[in-house]
Amino acid sequence: MSAMIWLLLAPAAAMSQDGVQVPTLAPFQVLEIRVGRWDPVSESYTAWAEVGGSVTVQSDGSVTLPLVGRVEAAGLTTETIADAIATRLRDRIGLRGEIEAVVTIAEYAPIYVLGDVRAPGEYPFKPGMTVVQALSLAGGIDRPGASFLQGDRSALTAQGNYRVFEQELLRRLATLARLTAERDGREIVVPEELSQASLGEELVAQEARIMQSRASAFNSNMMQIEELETLLRNRIDRLGQQAQLREEQLALVEDELADAQQLAERGLSTAARERDLQRRLADQQVNLLEVETSRLNAEQRLNEARRDRLDLANARASEVVQGIQDQRAAIAELRIRMETEAALYANALGTGSGFVRPFAEVSPDLLLLREEDNGGAPVIVSRTDRLSGGDVLEVRMPLPEMTTETVRRPEVGETPG
């Protein structure tokens, strides 16, 4: 009797220019899409919530958005499809100003573990998940005919939980290192615990890309606000010059009107001349008022831009501080859980059936079926291989001959792994 395990995982990663793997999109992933436009005429940024939002990649590998239509997504990176969406909007609408789109993977396609496992069903997927990690989520292989007692099952479960918590701990440590670097304004300092892990370099590289992307977005927003402040200050200066000229013209008209009134009293000027000068005086007063009103509006917008710049900086600093606190709390909780699982594992080793070693000596046959490779023919993989979306993994566990030989069990104090 054999065990068959079917896994539908996230897609393989693409290679970036610096040689780092970048996750690509695949069917059934949930994407978070944000689209906006900077209008240089009105000097404002408009977010188009109706265009973006939460979108699921369809089974054919495409997504459909209002005003954009159908866009191929499978196999692309988030940056590539974001550029495609922005380009499609510019081509279809023909608007001036820069249209920006940001795409992030909010939820990966789940994995489905079926067959002779302890807990078949659906499980959430995380990038970099291996075959053995998927098996641990399902409680391990339920070997047909194996006389496992509760201690053996408990040891396997504790070991799987320990490894899952260990991977999560490494990711949390990498995120904490990145947030601390953002707070202190320096490069990421890799913790010793993370530098010694096999995935440490990859996790740090991923956090470095996140840090660079966040810094680029923050600097871009700050630059836009600073450019707006420069435009407003220039406008205020020009309006001040216009106001000064209006005041000088107003003073000239007032002097001319006063002279005309004196001449009219002596009969040397007409009433029509005096009325004409009064109209000119009123026009100059209105023009001066309009200029002063425009300058006040520009000064108000300048104050608002300065406030927005300060709010943006404060919000980023607050977000980083809160993130550091959250990561530290999560790391402390994970360490407690790992200590608990290690204790459960050590205790379970003393209550097993004695059949663990004979069955462990039988290596399972792991066959991976990937439709786009080898014409659909299965290939042999190992427990440490990573899986991609649409993969089918068949685990064939040959039954060993039963033995009554007494085997040495690990010491109670040994740690998982």
mmCIF file of N, CA and C in Angstrom, residues 276-319:
data_model
loop_
_atom_site.group_PDB
_atom_site.id
_atom_site.type_symbol
_atom_site.label_atom_id
_atom_site.label_comp_id
_atom_site.label_asym_id
_atom_site.label_seq_id
_atom_site.Cartn_x
_atom_site.Cartn_y
_atom_site.Cartn_z
ATOM 1 N N ASP A 276 -14.883 108.712 -13.753
ATOM 2 C CA ASP A 276 -13.996 107.746 -14.400
ATOM 3 C C ASP A 276 -12.845 107.357 -13.481
ATOM 4 N N LEU A 277 -12.275 108.353 -12.786
ATOM 5 C CA LEU A 277 -11.188 108.046 -11.853
ATOM 6 C C LEU A 277 -11.676 107.218 -10.661
ATOM 7 N N GLN A 278 -12.906 107.446 -10.223
ATOM 8 C CA GLN A 278 -13.459 106.658 -9.113
ATOM 9 C C GLN A 278 -13.644 105.189 -9.527
ATOM 10 N N ARG A 279 -14.064 104.969 -10.795
ATOM 11 C CA ARG A 279 -14.199 103.588 -11.267
ATOM 12 C C ARG A 279 -12.826 102.904 -11.345
ATOM 13 N N ARG A 280 -11.841 103.674 -11.842
ATOM 14 C CA ARG A 280 -10.495 103.097 -11.905
ATOM 15 C C ARG A 280 -9.971 102.762 -10.518
ATOM 16 N N LEU A 281 -10.274 103.602 -9.535
ATOM 17 C CA LEU A 281 -9.863 103.361 -8.160
ATOM 18 C C LEU A 281 -10.522 102.087 -7.615
ATOM 19 N N ALA A 282 -11.813 101.921 -7.888
ATOM 20 C CA ALA A 282 -12.515 100.719 -7.426
ATOM 21 C C ALA A 282 -11.941 99.460 -8.075
ATOM 22 N N ASP A 283 -11.607 99.525 -9.372
ATOM 23 C CA ASP A 283 -11.026 98.371 -10.062
ATOM 24 C C ASP A 283 -9.676 97.985 -9.457
ATOM 25 N N GLN A 284 -8.866 98.998 -9.150
ATOM 26 C CA GLN A 284 -7.560 98.710 -8.563
ATOM 27 C C GLN A 284 -7.704 98.082 -7.180
ATOM 28 N N GLN A 285 -8.686 98.562 -6.398
ATOM 29 C CA GLN A 285 -8.922 97.978 -5.074
ATOM 30 C C GLN A 285 -9.354 96.509 -5.184
ATOM 31 N N VAL A 286 -10.218 96.213 -6.175
ATOM 32 C CA VAL A 286 -10.658 94.827 -6.374
ATOM 33 C C VAL A 286 -9.479 93.945 -6.789
ATOM 34 N N ASN A 287 -8.670 94.452 -7.711
ATOM 35 C CA ASN A 287 -7.519 93.668 -8.158
ATOM 36 C C ASN A 287 -6.542 93.389 -7.019
ATOM 37 N N LEU A 288 -6.303 94.400 -6.187
ATOM 38 C CA LEU A 288 -5.416 94.209 -5.043
ATOM 39 C C LEU A 288 -5.982 93.170 -4.083
ATOM 40 N N LEU A 289 -7.303 93.211 -3.866
ATOM 41 C CA LEU A 289 -7.934 92.240 -2.970
ATOM 42 C C LEU A 289 -7.806 90.815 -3.517
ATOM 43 N N GLU A 290 -7.962 90.653 -4.822
ATOM 44 C CA GLU A 290 -7.837 89.332 -5.428
ATOM 45 C C GLU A 290 -6.418 88.782 -5.276
ATOM 46 N N VAL A 291 -5.432 89.641 -5.488
ATOM 47 C CA VAL A 291 -4.049 89.204 -5.353
ATOM 48 C C VAL A 291 -3.747 88.795 -3.916
ATOM 49 N N GLU A 292 -4.207 89.606 -2.962
ATOM 50 C CA GLU A 292 -3.962 89.282 -1.552
ATOM 51 C C GLU A 292 -4.675 87.993 -1.147
ATOM 52 N N THR A 293 -5.882 87.775 -1.687
ATOM 53 C CA THR A 293 -6.608 86.533 -1.386
ATOM 54 C C THR A 293 -5.864 85.324 -1.943
ATOM 55 N N SER A 294 -5.349 85.434 -3.164
ATOM 56 C CA SER A 294 -4.584 84.335 -3.767
ATOM 57 C C SER A 294 -3.329 84.045 -2.957
ATOM 58 N N ARG A 295 -2.685 85.111 -2.464
ATOM 59 C CA ARG A 295 -1.484 84.888 -1.674
ATOM 60 C C ARG A 295 -1.815 84.200 -0.350
ATOM 61 N N LEU A 296 -2.911 84.579 0.275
ATOM 62 C CA LEU A 296 -3.323 83.912 1.518
ATOM 63 C C LEU A 296 -3.633 82.435 1.274
ATOM 64 N N ASN A 297 -4.289 82.124 0.145
ATOM 65 C CA ASN A 297 -4.589 80.726 -0.181
ATOM 66 C C ASN A 297 -3.307 79.928 -0.395
ATOM 67 N N ALA A 298 -2.342 80.546 -1.088
ATOM 68 C CA ALA A 298 -1.071 79.865 -1.323
ATOM 69 C C ALA A 298 -0.325 79.633 -0.018
ATOM 70 N N GLU A 299 -0.359 80.608 0.884
ATOM 71 C CA GLU A 299 0.289 80.435 2.186
ATOM 72 C C GLU A 299 -0.387 79.333 2.998
ATOM 73 N N GLN A 300 -1.715 79.241 2.889
ATOM 74 C CA GLN A 300 -2.433 78.177 3.598
ATOM 75 C C GLN A 300 -2.045 76.801 3.041
ATOM 76 N N ARG A 301 -1.966 76.687 1.722
ATOM 77 C CA ARG A 301 -1.568 75.416 1.119
ATOM 78 C C ARG A 301 -0.125 75.064 1.476
ATOM 79 N N LEU A 302 0.736 76.070 1.592
ATOM 80 C CA LEU A 302 2.119 75.819 1.993
ATOM 81 C C LEU A 302 2.174 75.275 3.411
ATOM 82 N N ASN A 303 1.382 75.844 4.308
ATOM 83 C CA ASN A 303 1.334 75.338 5.686
ATOM 84 C C ASN A 303 0.807 73.906 5.723
ATOM 85 N N GLU A 304 -0.184 73.610 4.874
ATOM 86 C CA GLU A 304 -0.717 72.249 4.822
ATOM 87 C C GLU A 304 0.327 71.269 4.298
ATOM 88 N N ALA A 305 1.116 71.677 3.303
ATOM 89 C CA ALA A 305 2.172 70.815 2.771
ATOM 90 C C ALA A 305 3.234 70.547 3.829
ATOM 91 N N ARG A 306 3.600 71.559 4.581
ATOM 92 C CA ARG A 306 4.573 71.363 5.662
ATOM 93 C C ARG A 306 4.026 70.409 6.719
ATOM 94 N N ARG A 307 2.728 70.564 7.012
ATOM 95 C CA ARG A 307 2.109 69.661 7.991
ATOM 96 C C ARG A 307 2.085 68.225 7.456
ATOM 97 N N ASP A 308 1.787 68.056 6.149
ATOM 98 C CA ASP A 308 1.775 66.718 5.560
ATOM 99 C C ASP A 308 3.157 66.078 5.611
ATOM 100 N N ARG A 309 4.183 66.885 5.361
ATOM 101 C CA ARG A 309 5.546 66.355 5.418
ATOM 102 C C ARG A 309 5.892 65.885 6.824
ATOM 103 N N LEU A 310 5.504 66.680 7.826
ATOM 104 C CA LEU A 310 5.763 66.301 9.212
ATOM 105 C C LEU A 310 4.955 65.067 9.597
ATOM 106 N N ASP A 311 3.697 65.006 9.175
ATOM 107 C CA ASP A 311 2.853 63.848 9.489
ATOM 108 C C ASP A 311 3.413 62.580 8.851
ATOM 109 N N LEU A 312 3.917 62.701 7.622
ATOM 110 C CA LEU A 312 4.479 61.538 6.935
ATOM 111 C C LEU A 312 5.690 61.005 7.677
ATOM 112 N N ALA A 313 6.567 61.906 8.108
ATOM 113 C CA ALA A 313 7.758 61.481 8.844
ATOM 114 C C ALA A 313 7.381 60.861 10.186
ATOM 115 N N ASN A 314 6.426 61.492 10.901
ATOM 116 C CA ASN A 314 6.002 60.966 12.203
ATOM 117 C C ASN A 314 5.321 59.612 12.058
ATOM 118 N N ALA A 315 4.501 59.456 11.011
ATOM 119 C CA ALA A 315 3.794 58.184 10.802
ATOM 120 C C ALA A 315 4.784 57.061 10.519
ATOM 121 N N ARG A 316 5.801 57.344 9.715
ATOM 122 C CA ARG A 316 6.807 56.318 9.419
ATOM 123 C C ARG A 316 7.585 55.935 10.672
ATOM 124 N N ALA A 317 7.983 56.927 11.458
ATOM 125 C CA ALA A 317 8.713 56.637 12.689
ATOM 126 C C ALA A 317 7.858 55.832 13.665
ATOM 127 N N SER A 318 6.579 56.207 13.795
ATOM 128 C CA SER A 318 5.675 55.482 14.684
ATOM 129 C C SER A 318 5.457 54.049 14.214
ATOM 130 N N GLU A 319 5.344 53.881 12.889
ATOM 131 C CA GLU A 319 5.139 52.539 12.340
ATOM 132 C C GLU A 319 6.341 51.648 12.633
#
